[in-house]
Amino acid sequence: MHTIEPGRPYPLGATPDEQGTNFALAVGREAERVELCLVHDDGSEERLEVTHRHDTTWHAYVPGVGHGQRYGYRVHGPWAPAQGHWFNPHKLLVDPYAQALDGEHRWGQEQFAYVFGDEDTMDTTDGLGAVMLGVVVEDDFDWGDDARPETELSDTVVYETHVKGMTALHPDLPEELRGTYAGMAHPRVIEHFHRLGVTAVELMPVHQFVNDSTLQDKGLSNYWGYNTLGYFAPHRAYAATDELGGQVREFKQMVKDLHAAGLEVILDVVYNHTAEGNHMGPTLSFRGVDNPGYYHLVEGDERHYMDYTGTGNSVDLSSPKALQLVMDSLRHWVTEMHVDGFRFDLATTLTRVEGEQGPDMLSGFFDVVRQDPVLRTVKLIAEPWDVGWGGYQVGNFPGIWSEWNGMYRDTVRDFWRGEPGTLSEFATRLTGSADLYEGDGRTPGASVNFVTAHDGFTLRDLVSYNEKHNHANGEDNNDGDSHNRSWNCGVEGETDDAEVNALRARQQRNFLATLMVSQGVPMISHGDELGRTQRGNNNVYCQDSELSWIHWDEADEDLVDFTASVVRLRKDHTVFRRHRHFDGRPAARDVHAPLPDIVWLQPDAAAKTEEDWEEGARSIAFYLNGHAVPEADQEPSVAEKDFYILMNAWWEPVPYTLPGPFFPGRWEVVVDTSGTFDPEGLRGGAEHGPQVTAGQVLDLPPRSTVVLRQV
């Protein structure tokens, strides 16, 4: 048996030293008693009464307890769900600040703490074998000379990926490393990142998450991980090591190795809801510690959960308890785990204020983040929507935030599938979405541009399916978005038709080329460069299987080369990576002085008029003045060049005359998705392509992109 000493109230969580471990747990003010529960290797539970507290933080120091010790809490207090209090000492609770978790949450026995009926019903099943436990972690990792790459937003190319899906089938990785943090930083995987030229790896959720009972009943599982239980703990199943708490060291080593390779690590974080679900869900941690302190509750006879997320509950960042948790978690991942930024899932929920019907885009959360000396130095990316009233907030996040630009995705998809009336907005999205971001002083880097992401079709499926095919998910194909703005190129699904497959290959290249010549931060979804398919499933959140994993043995190597070539083109020329929005004014120097920074041109080389934008054309051409890049944004190592970019989403050729006076007299073809003018441009092979001259007429092929660079 262990003795117990008073300890200290801060930091929260379990903090070991050479003699023992300090435990501190912040609970609801109504809590009456707290037991620290040490779980030993034989499964026995040792309960220690915590007798000291400071305000609402109960704390104790336990000599002789150190790294690898599993633990939890039992919190006593009023059982009154109708008043928002769910204290239940029969539940062994996960410490919200645990830095590592062990075990698994297994469904199958009674999990509900509260059910509808004539009376509130407390589940009195201890269920020790069906819970997850915190693990004491000693932080002795040697970071050496690790340093954040600190890549400028304008230079960033994001690669969104899944720790398991990225490497589960990689033939060059040892089997024990596949699907793990160690596998993500394996030299062969880093080699692929370098081949593509991406600068940041955005990991889908790696906070400890748990499975859903509905999925377990169907023989499926929560693959994506948007079901968080531990906001300080790396997900245990992604670790190759079996050491208790070893996932922390393995995660840190992954970050260190990726940093050494010049790659930033961005985490997809889910602070908008937790794994406890609605009032019918399990009591695992937050609900039993301080239910009203963590969640948005609905006032009334039965205080159920406000659901802005579609998952059953919403974390309430207008509550000091929840706000502290989120801020402490974010700082932990930056200072202790050395990550470089965050993508916030359903970020609009983080702005919801108690009693407000709509989001508050001036909420205290933004103020706290902006003044934080740690967080204001890293990349902050919002998914700017949720499912609540007024939830779509693209363009409305403040100051230092970037956003997933859903308008970019939708418009680019519409243009390339030939939707009429998209030309004007397409031009706006290509040039950094100034209508969304310039008004409040944000740069093009505020727009994270993407065509595909984890949620929805892969790039190959976007050009292969008109309809979703989600039958494997067990919901009669009712799940997932039914409006995908996709086009199957004439045949639904896989086909042997050579013409259809050639068109699909061209369309994939059109999307990738568009992404890389657009102002803003481009994001590639993992495997799109390889031609990855999910067989038309646009919602593989529950498919932890070969359906969702990358099949490296089926890689489209020509497509990989093309992707790498357009990423390299972007990297080589500042004109695609402007720090400021276009202003339409002439440059202030050299022979190009009469020309603005961007010129939109008609097929006959005349400048577009306002009426031209309204004609419903499905092709576009524009000139980028490389000499008009603001001097403050120029890079000495980059040779500034002018570019002329032509895009035809029409199903027939469109003749374009190359512009004459004041424009460059000679151009070279550096991208040609049709292979008509430069076969190498189709594969992304040649640095220098065939040359064309001013006044020459190019018959721009159907569904194609041509990028010309000044000679």
XYZ file of C-alpha atoms in Angstrom, residues 64 93 174 275 334 536:
6
model
C 7.254 5.474 -4.850
C -12.493 8.121 -14.734
C 9.231 -3.427 -41.594
C -16.032 10.722 -26.976
C 3.917 22.805 -28.808
C -16.500 5.609 -54.528
